[in-house]
CSV table of C-alpha atoms and ligand atoms in Angstrom, one decimal:
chain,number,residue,atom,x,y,z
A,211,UNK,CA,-43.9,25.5,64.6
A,212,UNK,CA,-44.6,28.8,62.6
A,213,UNK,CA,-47.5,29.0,60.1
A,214,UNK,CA,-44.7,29.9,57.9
A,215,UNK,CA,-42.8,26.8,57.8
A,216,UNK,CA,-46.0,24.6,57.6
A,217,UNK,CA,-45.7,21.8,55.3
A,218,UNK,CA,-42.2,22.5,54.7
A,219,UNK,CA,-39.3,20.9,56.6
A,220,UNK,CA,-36.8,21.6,53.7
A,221,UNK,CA,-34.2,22.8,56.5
A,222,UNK,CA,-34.6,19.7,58.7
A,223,UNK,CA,-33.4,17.4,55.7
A,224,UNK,CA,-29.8,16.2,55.9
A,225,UNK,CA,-29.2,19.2,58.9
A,226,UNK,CA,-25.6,19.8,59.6
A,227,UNK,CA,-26.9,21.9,62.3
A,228,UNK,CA,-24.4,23.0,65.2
A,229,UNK,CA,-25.1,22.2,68.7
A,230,UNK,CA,-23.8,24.2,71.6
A,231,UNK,CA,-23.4,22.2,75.4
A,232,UNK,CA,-26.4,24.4,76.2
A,233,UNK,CA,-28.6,23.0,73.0
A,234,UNK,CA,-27.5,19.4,74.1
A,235,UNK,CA,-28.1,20.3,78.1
A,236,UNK,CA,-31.8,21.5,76.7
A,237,UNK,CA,-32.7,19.2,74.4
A,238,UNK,CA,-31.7,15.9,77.0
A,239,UNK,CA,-33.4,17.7,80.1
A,240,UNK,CA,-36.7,18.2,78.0
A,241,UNK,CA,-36.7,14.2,76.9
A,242,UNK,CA,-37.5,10.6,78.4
A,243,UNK,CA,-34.4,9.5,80.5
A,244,UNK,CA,-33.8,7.1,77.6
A,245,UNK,CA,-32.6,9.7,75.1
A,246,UNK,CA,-28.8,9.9,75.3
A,247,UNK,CA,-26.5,11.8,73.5
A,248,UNK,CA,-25.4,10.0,71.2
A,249,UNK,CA,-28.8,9.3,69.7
A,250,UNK,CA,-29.1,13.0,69.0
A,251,UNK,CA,-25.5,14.3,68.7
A,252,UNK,CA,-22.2,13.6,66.7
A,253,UNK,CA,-18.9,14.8,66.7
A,254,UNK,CA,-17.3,16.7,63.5
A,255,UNK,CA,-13.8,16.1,62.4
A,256,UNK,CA,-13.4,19.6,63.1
A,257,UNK,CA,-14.8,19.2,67.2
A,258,UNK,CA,-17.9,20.3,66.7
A,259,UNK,CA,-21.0,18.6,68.1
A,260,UNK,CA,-23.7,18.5,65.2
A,261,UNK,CA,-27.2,17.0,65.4
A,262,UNK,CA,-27.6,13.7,63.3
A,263,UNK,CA,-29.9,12.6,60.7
A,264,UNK,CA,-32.0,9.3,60.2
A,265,UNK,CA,-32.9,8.6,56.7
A,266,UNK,CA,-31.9,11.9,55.5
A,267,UNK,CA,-33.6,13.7,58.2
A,268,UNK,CA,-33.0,15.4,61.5
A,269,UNK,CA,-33.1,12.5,64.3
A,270,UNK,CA,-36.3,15.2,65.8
A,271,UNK,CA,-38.5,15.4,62.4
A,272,UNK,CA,-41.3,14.0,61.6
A,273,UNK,CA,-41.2,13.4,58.1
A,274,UNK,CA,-45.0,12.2,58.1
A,275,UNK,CA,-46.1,15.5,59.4
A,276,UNK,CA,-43.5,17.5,58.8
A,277,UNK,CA,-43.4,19.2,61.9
A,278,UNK,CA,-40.0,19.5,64.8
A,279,UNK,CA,-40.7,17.4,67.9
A,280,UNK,CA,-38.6,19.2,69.8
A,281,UNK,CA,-40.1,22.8,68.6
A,282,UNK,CA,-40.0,24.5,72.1
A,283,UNK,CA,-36.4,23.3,73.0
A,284,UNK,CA,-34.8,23.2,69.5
A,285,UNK,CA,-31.0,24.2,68.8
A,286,UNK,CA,-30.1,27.8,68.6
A,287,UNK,CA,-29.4,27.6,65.4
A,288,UNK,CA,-32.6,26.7,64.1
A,289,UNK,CA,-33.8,29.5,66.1
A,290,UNK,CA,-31.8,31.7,63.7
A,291,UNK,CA,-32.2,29.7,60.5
A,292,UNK,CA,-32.7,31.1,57.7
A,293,UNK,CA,-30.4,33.2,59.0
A,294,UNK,CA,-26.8,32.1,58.2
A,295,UNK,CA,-23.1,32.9,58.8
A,296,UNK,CA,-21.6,32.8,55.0
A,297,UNK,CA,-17.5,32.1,56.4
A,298,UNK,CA,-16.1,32.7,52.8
A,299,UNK,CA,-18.1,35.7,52.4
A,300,UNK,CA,-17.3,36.5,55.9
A,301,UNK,CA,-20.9,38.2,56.4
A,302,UNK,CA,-24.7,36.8,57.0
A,303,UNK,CA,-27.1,35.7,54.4
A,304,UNK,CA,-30.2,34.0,53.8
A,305,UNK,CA,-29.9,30.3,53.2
A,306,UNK,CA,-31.0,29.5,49.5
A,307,UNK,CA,-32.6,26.2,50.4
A,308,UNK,CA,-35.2,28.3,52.6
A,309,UNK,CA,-38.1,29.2,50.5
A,310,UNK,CA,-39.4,32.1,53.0
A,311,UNK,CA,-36.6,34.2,54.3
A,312,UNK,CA,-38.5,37.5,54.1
A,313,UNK,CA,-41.5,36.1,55.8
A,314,UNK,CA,-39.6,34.9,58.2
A,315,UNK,CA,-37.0,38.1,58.7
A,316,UNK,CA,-39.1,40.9,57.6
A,317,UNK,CA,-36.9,43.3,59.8
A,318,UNK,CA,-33.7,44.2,58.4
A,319,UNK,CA,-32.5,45.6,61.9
A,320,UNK,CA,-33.7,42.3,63.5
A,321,UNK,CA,-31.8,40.4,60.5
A,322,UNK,CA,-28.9,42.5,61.4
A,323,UNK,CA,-29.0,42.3,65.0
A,324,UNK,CA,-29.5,38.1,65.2
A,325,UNK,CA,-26.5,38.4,62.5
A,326,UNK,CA,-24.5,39.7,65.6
A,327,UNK,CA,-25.7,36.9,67.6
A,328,UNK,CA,-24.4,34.5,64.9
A,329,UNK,CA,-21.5,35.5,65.1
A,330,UNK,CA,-21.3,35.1,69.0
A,331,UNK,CA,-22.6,32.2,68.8
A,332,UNK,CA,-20.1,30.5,66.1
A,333,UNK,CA,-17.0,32.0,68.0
A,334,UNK,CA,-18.4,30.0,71.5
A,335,UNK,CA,-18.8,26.8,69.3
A,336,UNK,CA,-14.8,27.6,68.0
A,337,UNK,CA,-13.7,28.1,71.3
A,338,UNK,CA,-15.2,24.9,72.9
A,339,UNK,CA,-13.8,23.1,70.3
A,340,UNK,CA,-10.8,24.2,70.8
A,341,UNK,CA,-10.6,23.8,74.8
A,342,UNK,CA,-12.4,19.8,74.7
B,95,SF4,S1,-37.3,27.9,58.0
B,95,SF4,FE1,-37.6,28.0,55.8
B,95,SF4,S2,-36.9,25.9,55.1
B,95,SF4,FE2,-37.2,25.8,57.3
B,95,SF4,S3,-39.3,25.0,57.5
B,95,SF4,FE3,-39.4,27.3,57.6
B,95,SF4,S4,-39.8,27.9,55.5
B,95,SF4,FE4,-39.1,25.8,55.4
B,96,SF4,S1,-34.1,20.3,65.6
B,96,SF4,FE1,-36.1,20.6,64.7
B,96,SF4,S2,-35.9,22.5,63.5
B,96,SF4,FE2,-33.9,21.8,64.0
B,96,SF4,S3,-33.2,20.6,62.2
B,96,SF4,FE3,-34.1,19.2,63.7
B,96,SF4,S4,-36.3,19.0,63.2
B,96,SF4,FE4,-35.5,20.8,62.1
């Protein structure tokens, strides 16, 4: 995990984080046989596969230490987080709830440029949806 986010967490509590097939394929490759699924993934009314939580955490966070266990194979969107799509606003912005944005993006063109992948990324998840 990033010095940054040390001791933190704050964006692994009650995660309504996205999964794409490709997060899911990753995630249940990298684990014991045991994991399935459905002890990591749900279905929104909406189609979309989202990662659950366990007493108001991600299923994959330590609370005790604070840390990801699945760090190296973690959904795409936490790879982008703090990044986020805003739909209403119909642009990207920083996620209040995370308290190091800057440290984290200090790059405006990289900002801009994951921003792009955001977007590819959400219209994927829309259009998976859409064909399951
Ligand atoms: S991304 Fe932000 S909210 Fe998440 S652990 Fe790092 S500093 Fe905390
Ligand atoms: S997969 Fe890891 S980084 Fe993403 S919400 Fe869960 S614990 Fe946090």
């Amino acid at each position: 995990m990033k010095d940054i986010c040390k001791d933190c967490g704050k964006c692994c509590i009650e995660t309504e984080m996205l999964l794409s097939s490709y997060d899911i394929d990753r995630i249940k490759n990298d684990n014991p046989k045991h994991l399935k699924i459905a002890n990591f993934a749900r279905k929104t009314e909406e189609g979309f596969n989202q990662l659950i939580n366990v007493k108001g955490y991600c299923v994959f966070f330590d609370s005790d230490v604070k840390l990801c266990t699945i760090y190296d194979v973690r959904p795409q969107g936490c790879r982008f987080y703090p990044l986020i799509y805003d739909s209403d606003k119909k642009h990207c912005i920083f996620d209040e709830e995370c308290p190091k944005p800057k440290l984290l993006y200090p790059d405006k063109e990289i900002a801009a440029n994951t921003c792009k992948e955001i977007k590819i990324f959400l219209e994927n998840q829309i259009l998976f949806a859409k064909l399951e």
